[in-house]
Short mmCIF file of C-alpha atoms in Angstrom, two decimals:
data_model
loop_
_atom_site.label_atom_id
_atom_site.label_comp_id
_atom_site.label_asym_id
_atom_site.label_seq_id
_atom_site.Cartn_x
_atom_site.Cartn_y
_atom_site.Cartn_z
CA UNK A 140 75.80 49.09 140.88
CA UNK A 141 72.25 50.09 142.59
CA UNK A 142 71.11 46.41 143.12
CA UNK A 143 74.66 45.64 144.72
CA UNK A 144 74.20 48.83 146.95
CA UNK A 145 70.79 47.67 148.16
CA UNK A 146 71.76 43.86 148.41
CA UNK A 147 74.81 44.08 150.22
CA UNK A 148 75.35 44.85 154.03
CA UNK A 149 78.27 46.38 153.27
CA UNK A 150 78.70 47.84 149.58
CA UNK A 151 82.60 48.58 150.27
CA UNK A 152 83.05 44.83 150.33
CA UNK A 153 82.24 44.79 146.70
CA UNK A 154 85.52 47.15 146.09
CA UNK A 155 88.90 45.67 146.01
CA UNK A 156 91.34 47.45 143.75
CA UNK A 157 94.12 44.47 143.83
CA UNK A 158 91.43 41.86 143.01
CA UNK A 159 90.03 44.60 140.30
CA UNK A 160 93.76 45.36 138.68
CA UNK A 161 94.33 41.17 138.58
CA UNK A 162 91.41 40.83 136.12
CA UNK A 163 92.13 44.36 134.35
CA UNK A 164 95.84 44.23 133.73
CA UNK A 165 95.74 40.22 133.22
CA UNK A 166 93.32 40.65 130.31
CA UNK A 167 94.89 43.47 128.51
CA UNK A 168 98.21 41.72 128.79
CA UNK A 169 96.94 38.63 127.38
CA UNK A 170 95.12 40.73 124.86
CA UNK A 171 98.44 42.57 123.88
CA UNK A 172 100.03 38.94 123.31
CA UNK A 173 97.34 38.09 121.17
CA UNK A 174 96.99 40.69 118.76
CA UNK A 175 99.23 43.61 117.37
CA UNK A 176 99.85 46.79 119.38
CA UNK A 177 97.98 48.78 116.78
CA UNK A 178 94.66 46.68 117.16
CA UNK A 179 94.53 46.62 120.65
CA UNK A 180 95.12 50.57 121.26
CA UNK A 181 92.24 51.02 118.88
CA UNK A 182 90.18 49.42 121.85
CA UNK A 183 89.73 53.03 123.76
CA UNK A 184 88.65 54.44 120.70
CA UNK A 185 86.06 51.68 120.05
CA UNK A 186 84.31 52.31 123.59
CA UNK A 187 84.04 55.73 122.87
CA UNK A 188 82.13 54.78 119.41
CA UNK A 189 80.00 52.69 121.55
CA UNK A 190 79.16 55.23 124.09
CA UNK A 191 78.17 57.93 121.81
CA UNK A 192 74.85 58.07 120.03
CA UNK A 193 76.11 57.82 116.26
CA UNK A 194 73.37 58.81 113.92
CA UNK A 195 73.00 56.95 110.13
CA UNK A 196 71.73 59.90 108.00
CA UNK A 197 69.94 56.97 105.83
CA UNK A 198 66.94 59.44 104.56
CA UNK A 199 69.24 62.42 103.87
CA UNK A 200 71.57 59.81 101.60
CA UNK A 201 68.36 58.36 99.90
CA UNK A 202 67.52 62.02 99.04
CA UNK A 203 70.71 63.19 98.09
CA UNK A 204 71.04 60.22 95.58
CA UNK A 205 67.31 60.77 94.07
CA UNK A 206 68.28 64.67 93.89
CA UNK A 207 71.90 63.86 92.08
CA UNK A 208 70.03 61.05 89.98
CA UNK A 209 67.68 63.81 88.83
CA UNK A 210 70.58 66.14 87.73
CA UNK A 211 72.30 63.50 86.04
CA UNK A 212 69.01 62.36 83.98
CA UNK A 213 68.52 66.14 83.03
CA UNK A 214 72.19 66.04 81.69
CA UNK A 215 73.47 69.10 83.77
CA UNK A 216 76.79 67.72 84.74
CA UNK A 217 78.01 71.11 86.37
CA UNK A 218 75.33 70.85 88.99
CA UNK A 219 76.15 66.98 89.65
CA UNK A 220 79.69 68.15 90.46
CA UNK A 221 78.49 70.57 92.78
CA UNK A 222 75.95 68.76 94.60
CA UNK A 223 78.81 65.79 95.06
CA UNK A 224 80.70 68.49 97.05
CA UNK A 225 77.84 68.51 99.78
CA UNK A 226 77.61 64.93 100.00
CA UNK A 227 78.25 63.52 103.71
CA UNK A 228 78.53 59.84 102.77
CA UNK A 229 81.96 59.21 101.12
CA UNK A 230 80.75 55.85 100.27
CA UNK A 231 78.01 57.50 97.93
CA UNK A 232 80.27 60.38 97.01
CA UNK A 233 82.39 57.52 95.39
CA UNK A 234 79.75 55.68 93.81
CA UNK A 235 78.46 58.80 92.09
CA UNK A 236 81.58 59.97 90.82
CA UNK A 237 82.28 56.82 89.27
CA UNK A 238 79.02 56.97 87.51
CA UNK A 239 79.56 60.72 86.44
CA UNK A 240 82.98 59.18 84.93
CA UNK A 241 81.32 56.75 82.87
CA UNK A 242 82.71 53.77 84.67
CA UNK A 243 80.82 50.48 83.49
CA UNK A 244 78.43 49.36 85.81
CA UNK A 245 79.60 45.94 86.81
CA UNK A 246 83.09 47.70 87.67
CA UNK A 247 81.25 50.05 89.98
CA UNK A 248 79.25 47.51 91.59
CA UNK A 249 82.09 45.10 92.05
CA UNK A 250 84.18 48.28 93.86
CA UNK A 251 81.30 49.05 95.87
CA UNK A 252 80.78 45.05 97.12
CA UNK A 253 84.45 45.14 97.77
CA UNK A 254 84.34 48.10 100.21
CA UNK A 255 81.34 46.63 102.07
CA UNK A 256 82.98 43.16 102.35
CA UNK A 257 86.38 45.08 103.65
CA UNK A 258 84.40 47.13 106.21
CA UNK A 259 82.28 44.22 107.25
CA UNK A 260 85.56 42.11 107.70
CA UNK A 261 87.31 44.68 109.51
CA UNK A 262 84.45 45.54 112.19
CA UNK A 263 84.11 41.98 112.78
CA UNK A 264 87.66 41.65 113.53
CA UNK A 265 87.08 44.57 116.32
CA UNK A 266 84.25 42.90 117.76
CA UNK A 267 86.14 39.70 117.86
CA UNK A 268 88.53 41.40 119.86
CA UNK A 269 86.02 42.38 122.75
CA UNK A 270 84.88 38.80 122.40
CA UNK A 271 88.23 37.38 123.35
CA UNK A 272 88.57 39.69 126.11
CA UNK A 273 85.39 38.46 127.34
CA UNK A 274 86.90 35.18 127.38
CA UNK A 275 90.09 36.11 129.21
CA UNK A 276 88.64 38.16 131.88
CA UNK A 277 86.91 35.25 133.85
CA UNK A 278 89.96 33.18 133.70
CA UNK A 279 91.94 35.74 135.20
CA UNK A 280 89.24 35.91 137.76
CA UNK A 281 90.26 32.54 138.42
CA UNK A 282 93.62 33.48 138.85
CA UNK A 283 92.99 36.12 141.56
CA UNK A 284 90.66 33.62 143.05
CA UNK A 285 93.54 30.97 143.36
CA UNK A 286 96.10 33.48 144.63
CA UNK A 287 93.75 34.43 147.63
CA UNK A 288 92.97 30.84 148.23
CA UNK A 289 97.11 30.43 148.55
CA UNK A 290 96.89 33.13 150.97
CA UNK A 291 94.16 31.82 152.85
CA UNK A 292 95.95 28.28 153.37
CA UNK A 293 98.94 30.68 155.23
CA UNK A 294 96.37 31.91 157.65
CA UNK A 295 94.43 28.63 158.28
CA UNK A 296 97.19 27.68 160.94
CA UNK A 297 96.80 30.70 162.72
CA UNK A 298 92.97 30.33 163.30
CA UNK A 299 92.24 33.92 163.00
CA UNK A 300 89.01 33.95 161.48
CA UNK A 301 88.68 37.35 160.47
CA UNK A 302 91.47 37.22 158.51
CA UNK A 303 90.55 33.96 156.85
CA UNK A 304 87.10 35.37 156.14
CA UNK A 305 88.63 38.58 154.55
CA UNK A 306 90.79 36.51 152.29
CA UNK A 307 88.10 34.31 151.38
CA UNK A 308 86.06 37.22 150.19
CA UNK A 309 89.23 38.74 148.09
CA UNK A 310 89.51 35.25 146.59
CA UNK A 311 85.57 35.20 145.71
CA UNK A 312 85.79 38.98 144.16
CA UNK A 313 88.12 38.38 141.79
CA UNK A 314 85.80 35.98 140.18
CA UNK A 315 83.11 38.39 140.64
CA UNK A 316 85.02 40.90 138.68
CA UNK A 317 85.76 38.57 135.97
CA UNK A 318 82.42 37.50 135.36
CA UNK A 319 81.20 40.97 135.37
CA UNK A 320 83.72 42.52 133.12
CA UNK A 321 83.03 39.78 130.75
CA UNK A 322 79.15 40.10 130.64
CA UNK A 323 78.73 43.61 131.55
CA UNK A 324 81.44 45.35 129.40
CA UNK A 325 83.19 43.27 126.73
CA UNK A 326 80.06 41.15 125.30
CA UNK A 327 77.97 43.72 125.33
CA UNK A 328 80.28 46.21 123.52
CA UNK A 329 81.14 43.19 121.06
CA UNK A 330 77.15 43.06 120.40
CA UNK A 331 76.73 46.56 119.77
CA UNK A 332 79.76 46.98 117.54
CA UNK A 333 78.05 43.84 115.17
CA UNK A 334 74.74 45.70 115.25
CA UNK A 335 76.38 48.94 114.32
CA UNK A 336 77.92 47.04 111.38
CA UNK A 337 74.64 45.42 110.31
CA UNK A 338 73.18 49.08 110.17
CA UNK A 339 75.99 50.54 108.26
CA UNK A 340 75.85 47.61 105.54
CA UNK A 341 72.23 48.17 105.13
CA UNK A 342 72.40 51.57 104.35
CA UNK A 343 75.68 50.95 101.88
CA UNK A 344 73.59 48.35 100.25
CA UNK A 345 70.74 50.67 99.78
CA UNK A 346 73.19 53.22 97.90
CA UNK A 347 74.43 50.31 95.77
CA UNK A 348 70.89 49.61 94.47
CA UNK A 349 70.23 53.26 94.04
CA UNK A 350 73.85 53.78 92.07
CA UNK A 351 72.81 50.67 89.96
CA UNK A 352 69.48 52.43 89.21
CA UNK A 353 71.40 55.34 88.21
CA UNK A 354 73.73 53.86 85.91
CA UNK A 355 70.71 52.61 83.96
CA UNK A 356 69.01 55.86 84.13
CA UNK A 357 65.67 54.94 86.12
CA UNK A 358 63.49 57.84 86.89
CA UNK A 359 64.00 59.68 90.09
CA UNK A 360 60.71 58.91 91.48
CA UNK A 361 61.25 55.18 90.77
CA UNK A 362 64.52 55.22 92.82
CA UNK A 363 62.89 56.89 95.71
CA UNK A 364 60.11 54.34 96.23
CA UNK A 365 62.56 51.32 95.17
CA UNK A 366 64.86 52.69 97.94
CA UNK A 367 61.79 53.68 100.69
CA UNK A 368 60.84 49.77 100.10
CA UNK A 369 64.58 48.43 100.37
CA UNK A 370 64.72 50.11 103.82
CA UNK A 371 61.40 49.18 104.83
CA UNK A 372 62.62 45.42 104.80
CA UNK A 373 64.99 46.45 107.63
#
């Protein structure tokens, strides 16, 4: 926006609400046709997710897992149950609860890996939604340009160069909006959602590694160093 202000003779030329409406309404309409209503309505919540600074409490999760493992090794089941009440990460809480319930390690790992795959699939679909919107926006920008060119053809016979120039500007600005929204809004949101998923999956895999060590009654000190090495790779 700052570049436009300093590069244009009149920055207000880049503001045309009908052109912006064609791109936004057209993109949303095509998305509503392509996806179920519930999935499209989640777009607004995902925008809020991308804009806020979401913290991953990786070190806290690691320390909680090590401390609970220490209590588990000492046989203090009551303190383990109490510590579970204060665990922030529901994925970690589920894994530890299954260990406490003496669930076989293979079943625990299978369940946790299934949850990871489901999260990856769901969030990939959310990012893909924005990539689809990024493909629709330039197309509707071209639709607006065609509408502007049709209006331009009606004015050619009058010879009013001012009106002709105005219609040409409106025709081009619609394509500008389409390209801008696709590459400055929709694609960056998709990339950030994908990156967010990668980070969450790494933390979840760390938890799976810790749960596996807890099942095998590895020492808490070894668990801490192993998980630190695991996270250092990322």
